[in-house]
């Protein structure tokens, strides 16, 4: 189980990765490379959403 600090650390990592995506777009990187990174970030956000729900949802 993650602590609040653990979640904040992971969110900051995602934030940095999004900044990286912005830089890729500004520097006109190849579309497939950008889409690969977008897919990776989407997976990270899905993980975070699931982890957050597991820690806040009442047990079934």
mmCIF file of N, CA and C in Angstrom:
data_model
loop_
_atom_site.group_PDB
_atom_site.id
_atom_site.type_symbol
_atom_site.label_atom_id
_atom_site.label_comp_id
_atom_site.label_asym_id
_atom_site.label_seq_id
_atom_site.Cartn_x
_atom_site.Cartn_y
_atom_site.Cartn_z
ATOM 1 N N UNK A 1 0.828 -1.187 0.000
ATOM 2 C CA UNK A 1 0.000 0.000 0.000
ATOM 3 C C UNK A 1 0.875 1.255 0.000
ATOM 4 N N UNK A 2 0.487 2.247 -0.734
ATOM 5 C CA UNK A 2 1.252 3.479 -0.821
ATOM 6 C C UNK A 2 0.757 4.502 0.184
ATOM 7 N N UNK A 3 1.645 5.335 0.611
ATOM 8 C CA UNK A 3 1.291 6.452 1.479
ATOM 9 C C UNK A 3 0.930 7.651 0.608
ATOM 10 N N UNK A 4 0.441 8.686 1.239
ATOM 11 C CA UNK A 4 0.125 9.903 0.508
ATOM 12 C C UNK A 4 1.368 10.427 -0.205
ATOM 13 N N UNK A 5 2.515 10.394 0.463
ATOM 14 C CA UNK A 5 3.758 10.851 -0.160
ATOM 15 C C UNK A 5 4.113 10.002 -1.380
ATOM 16 N N UNK A 6 3.837 8.699 -1.295
ATOM 17 C CA UNK A 6 4.096 7.826 -2.434
ATOM 18 C C UNK A 6 3.250 8.200 -3.636
ATOM 19 N N UNK A 7 1.987 8.502 -3.385
ATOM 20 C CA UNK A 7 1.102 8.920 -4.475
ATOM 21 C C UNK A 7 1.568 10.248 -5.068
ATOM 22 N N UNK A 8 1.947 11.185 -4.216
ATOM 23 C CA UNK A 8 2.421 12.488 -4.695
ATOM 24 C C UNK A 8 3.674 12.305 -5.557
ATOM 25 N N UNK A 9 4.583 11.449 -5.118
ATOM 26 C CA UNK A 9 5.812 11.191 -5.878
ATOM 27 C C UNK A 9 5.475 10.635 -7.266
ATOM 28 N N UNK A 10 4.542 9.693 -7.319
ATOM 29 C CA UNK A 10 4.161 9.116 -8.611
ATOM 30 C C UNK A 10 3.477 10.141 -9.496
ATOM 31 N N UNK A 11 2.627 10.992 -8.911
ATOM 32 C CA UNK A 11 1.962 12.026 -9.703
ATOM 33 C C UNK A 11 2.967 13.028 -10.253
ATOM 34 N N UNK A 12 3.973 13.344 -9.469
ATOM 35 C CA UNK A 12 5.014 14.259 -9.959
ATOM 36 C C UNK A 12 5.788 13.637 -11.113
ATOM 37 N N UNK A 13 5.992 12.337 -11.047
ATOM 38 C CA UNK A 13 6.677 11.654 -12.142
ATOM 39 C C UNK A 13 5.824 11.732 -13.413
ATOM 40 N N UNK A 14 4.521 11.502 -13.268
ATOM 41 C CA UNK A 14 3.614 11.611 -14.422
ATOM 42 C C UNK A 14 3.642 13.037 -14.966
ATOM 43 N N UNK A 15 3.649 14.017 -14.073
ATOM 44 C CA UNK A 15 3.699 15.419 -14.494
ATOM 45 C C UNK A 15 4.953 15.680 -15.335
ATOM 46 N N UNK A 16 6.084 15.175 -14.882
ATOM 47 C CA UNK A 16 7.321 15.347 -15.631
ATOM 48 C C UNK A 16 7.262 14.667 -16.989
ATOM 49 N N UNK A 17 6.614 13.517 -17.043
ATOM 50 C CA UNK A 17 6.491 12.809 -18.301
ATOM 51 C C UNK A 17 5.594 13.577 -19.277
ATOM 52 N N UNK A 18 4.567 14.215 -18.760
ATOM 53 C CA UNK A 18 3.691 15.022 -19.616
ATOM 54 C C UNK A 18 4.461 16.217 -20.173
ATOM 55 N N UNK A 19 5.295 16.838 -19.351
ATOM 56 C CA UNK A 19 6.150 17.924 -19.847
ATOM 57 C C UNK A 19 7.041 17.409 -20.973
ATOM 58 N N UNK A 20 7.539 16.195 -20.812
ATOM 59 C CA UNK A 20 8.361 15.593 -21.858
ATOM 60 C C UNK A 20 7.581 15.413 -23.155
ATOM 61 N N UNK A 21 6.325 15.015 -23.043
ATOM 62 C CA UNK A 21 5.477 14.891 -24.230
ATOM 63 C C UNK A 21 5.299 16.243 -24.911
ATOM 64 N N UNK A 22 5.106 17.274 -24.118
ATOM 65 C CA UNK A 22 4.958 18.610 -24.693
ATOM 66 C C UNK A 22 6.218 19.006 -25.456
ATOM 67 N N UNK A 23 7.377 18.711 -24.882
ATOM 68 C CA UNK A 23 8.638 19.034 -25.560
ATOM 69 C C UNK A 23 8.777 18.250 -26.869
ATOM 70 N N UNK A 24 8.323 16.984 -26.849
ATOM 71 C CA UNK A 24 8.383 16.181 -28.072
ATOM 72 C C UNK A 24 7.528 16.803 -29.167
ATOM 73 N N UNK A 25 6.352 17.278 -28.799
ATOM 74 C CA UNK A 25 5.454 17.881 -29.790
ATOM 75 C C UNK A 25 6.036 19.188 -30.311
ATOM 76 N N UNK A 26 6.557 20.017 -29.404
ATOM 77 C CA UNK A 26 7.148 21.295 -29.810
ATOM 78 C C UNK A 26 8.345 21.070 -30.737
ATOM 79 N N UNK A 27 9.143 20.053 -30.460
ATOM 80 C CA UNK A 27 10.316 19.801 -31.295
ATOM 81 C C UNK A 27 9.974 18.963 -32.520
ATOM 82 N N UNK A 28 8.675 18.738 -32.761
ATOM 83 C CA UNK A 28 8.192 18.068 -33.970
ATOM 84 C C UNK A 28 8.750 16.654 -34.112
ATOM 85 N N UNK A 29 8.688 15.910 -33.005
ATOM 86 C CA UNK A 29 9.128 14.509 -33.036
ATOM 87 C C UNK A 29 8.188 13.682 -33.918
ATOM 88 N N UNK A 30 8.671 12.546 -34.339
ATOM 89 C CA UNK A 30 7.903 11.625 -35.169
ATOM 90 C C UNK A 30 6.637 11.200 -34.423
ATOM 91 N N UNK A 31 5.500 11.227 -35.107
ATOM 92 C CA UNK A 31 4.198 10.978 -34.495
ATOM 93 C C UNK A 31 4.133 9.630 -33.758
ATOM 94 N N UNK A 32 4.699 8.587 -34.334
ATOM 95 C CA UNK A 32 4.652 7.266 -33.710
ATOM 96 C C UNK A 32 5.388 7.287 -32.366
ATOM 97 N N UNK A 33 6.490 8.014 -32.285
ATOM 98 C CA UNK A 33 7.225 8.117 -31.031
ATOM 99 C C UNK A 33 6.390 8.832 -29.970
ATOM 100 N N UNK A 34 5.701 9.893 -30.369
ATOM 101 C CA UNK A 34 4.845 10.624 -29.435
ATOM 102 C C UNK A 34 3.707 9.724 -28.966
ATOM 103 N N UNK A 35 3.078 9.014 -29.894
ATOM 104 C CA UNK A 35 1.964 8.133 -29.530
ATOM 105 C C UNK A 35 2.409 7.004 -28.607
ATOM 106 N N UNK A 36 3.618 6.504 -28.800
ATOM 107 C CA UNK A 36 4.153 5.471 -27.911
ATOM 108 C C UNK A 36 4.260 6.016 -26.487
ATOM 109 N N UNK A 37 4.742 7.235 -26.360
ATOM 110 C CA UNK A 37 4.868 7.849 -25.042
ATOM 111 C C UNK A 37 3.496 8.152 -24.434
ATOM 112 N N UNK A 38 2.552 8.573 -25.264
ATOM 113 C CA UNK A 38 1.191 8.829 -24.775
ATOM 114 C C UNK A 38 0.592 7.540 -24.217
ATOM 115 N N UNK A 39 0.784 6.436 -24.906
ATOM 116 C CA UNK A 39 0.255 5.153 -24.443
ATOM 117 C C UNK A 39 0.874 4.766 -23.097
ATOM 118 N N UNK A 40 2.162 4.991 -22.947
ATOM 119 C CA UNK A 40 2.833 4.677 -21.684
ATOM 120 C C UNK A 40 2.283 5.539 -20.554
ATOM 121 N N UNK A 41 2.057 6.819 -20.814
ATOM 122 C CA UNK A 41 1.521 7.710 -19.780
ATOM 123 C C UNK A 41 0.091 7.340 -19.427
ATOM 124 N N UNK A 42 -0.666 6.922 -20.415
ATOM 125 C CA UNK A 42 -2.046 6.509 -20.153
ATOM 126 C C UNK A 42 -2.076 5.308 -19.213
ATOM 127 N N UNK A 43 -1.152 4.386 -19.440
ATOM 128 C CA UNK A 43 -1.070 3.222 -18.555
ATOM 129 C C UNK A 43 -0.728 3.620 -17.138
ATOM 130 N N UNK A 44 0.177 4.567 -16.986
ATOM 131 C CA UNK A 44 0.569 5.036 -15.657
ATOM 132 C C UNK A 44 -0.630 5.693 -14.952
ATOM 133 N N UNK A 45 -1.399 6.482 -15.694
ATOM 134 C CA UNK A 45 -2.573 7.143 -15.107
ATOM 135 C C UNK A 45 -3.639 6.125 -14.726
ATOM 136 N N UNK A 46 -3.804 5.078 -15.544
ATOM 137 C CA UNK A 46 -4.760 4.020 -15.186
ATOM 138 C C UNK A 46 -4.330 3.332 -13.905
ATOM 139 N N UNK A 47 -3.011 3.083 -13.765
ATOM 140 C CA UNK A 47 -2.516 2.449 -12.541
ATOM 141 C C UNK A 47 -2.838 3.328 -11.337
ATOM 142 N N UNK A 48 -2.580 4.614 -11.465
ATOM 143 C CA UNK A 48 -2.791 5.529 -10.352
ATOM 144 C C UNK A 48 -4.255 5.562 -9.961
ATOM 145 N N UNK A 49 -5.139 5.633 -10.951
ATOM 146 C CA UNK A 49 -6.573 5.657 -10.683
ATOM 147 C C UNK A 49 -6.997 4.389 -9.941
ATOM 148 N N UNK A 50 -6.531 3.239 -10.389
ATOM 149 C CA UNK A 50 -6.883 1.966 -9.741
ATOM 150 C C UNK A 50 -6.350 1.917 -8.312
ATOM 151 N N UNK A 51 -5.116 2.335 -8.124
ATOM 152 C CA UNK A 51 -4.524 2.313 -6.785
ATOM 153 C C UNK A 51 -5.281 3.236 -5.843
ATOM 154 N N UNK A 52 -5.655 4.393 -6.320
ATOM 155 C CA UNK A 52 -6.387 5.349 -5.498
ATOM 156 C C UNK A 52 -7.748 4.769 -5.104
ATOM 157 N N UNK A 53 -8.430 4.157 -6.048
ATOM 158 C CA UNK A 53 -9.742 3.576 -5.746
ATOM 159 C C UNK A 53 -9.631 2.428 -4.753
ATOM 160 N N UNK A 54 -8.568 1.628 -4.878
ATOM 161 C CA UNK A 54 -8.391 0.514 -3.942
ATOM 162 C C UNK A 54 -8.209 1.000 -2.510
ATOM 163 N N UNK A 55 -7.564 2.129 -2.332
ATOM 164 C CA UNK A 55 -7.287 2.594 -0.980
ATOM 165 C C UNK A 55 -8.436 3.412 -0.398
ATOM 166 N N UNK A 56 -9.353 3.911 -1.234
ATOM 167 C CA UNK A 56 -10.442 4.724 -0.719
ATOM 168 C C UNK A 56 -11.792 4.036 -0.745
ATOM 169 N N UNK A 57 -11.923 2.945 -1.486
ATOM 170 C CA UNK A 57 -13.205 2.247 -1.582
ATOM 171 C C UNK A 57 -13.379 1.325 -0.385
ATOM 172 N N UNK A 58 -14.611 1.233 0.124
ATOM 173 C CA UNK A 58 -14.864 0.281 1.206
ATOM 174 C C UNK A 58 -14.700 -1.137 0.681
ATOM 175 N N UNK A 59 -14.269 -2.033 1.537
ATOM 176 C CA UNK A 59 -14.077 -3.425 1.148
ATOM 177 C C UNK A 59 -15.404 -4.043 0.741
ATOM 178 N N UNK A 60 -15.374 -4.851 -0.292
ATOM 179 C CA UNK A 60 -16.615 -5.480 -0.793
ATOM 180 C C UNK A 60 -16.943 -6.715 0.013
#
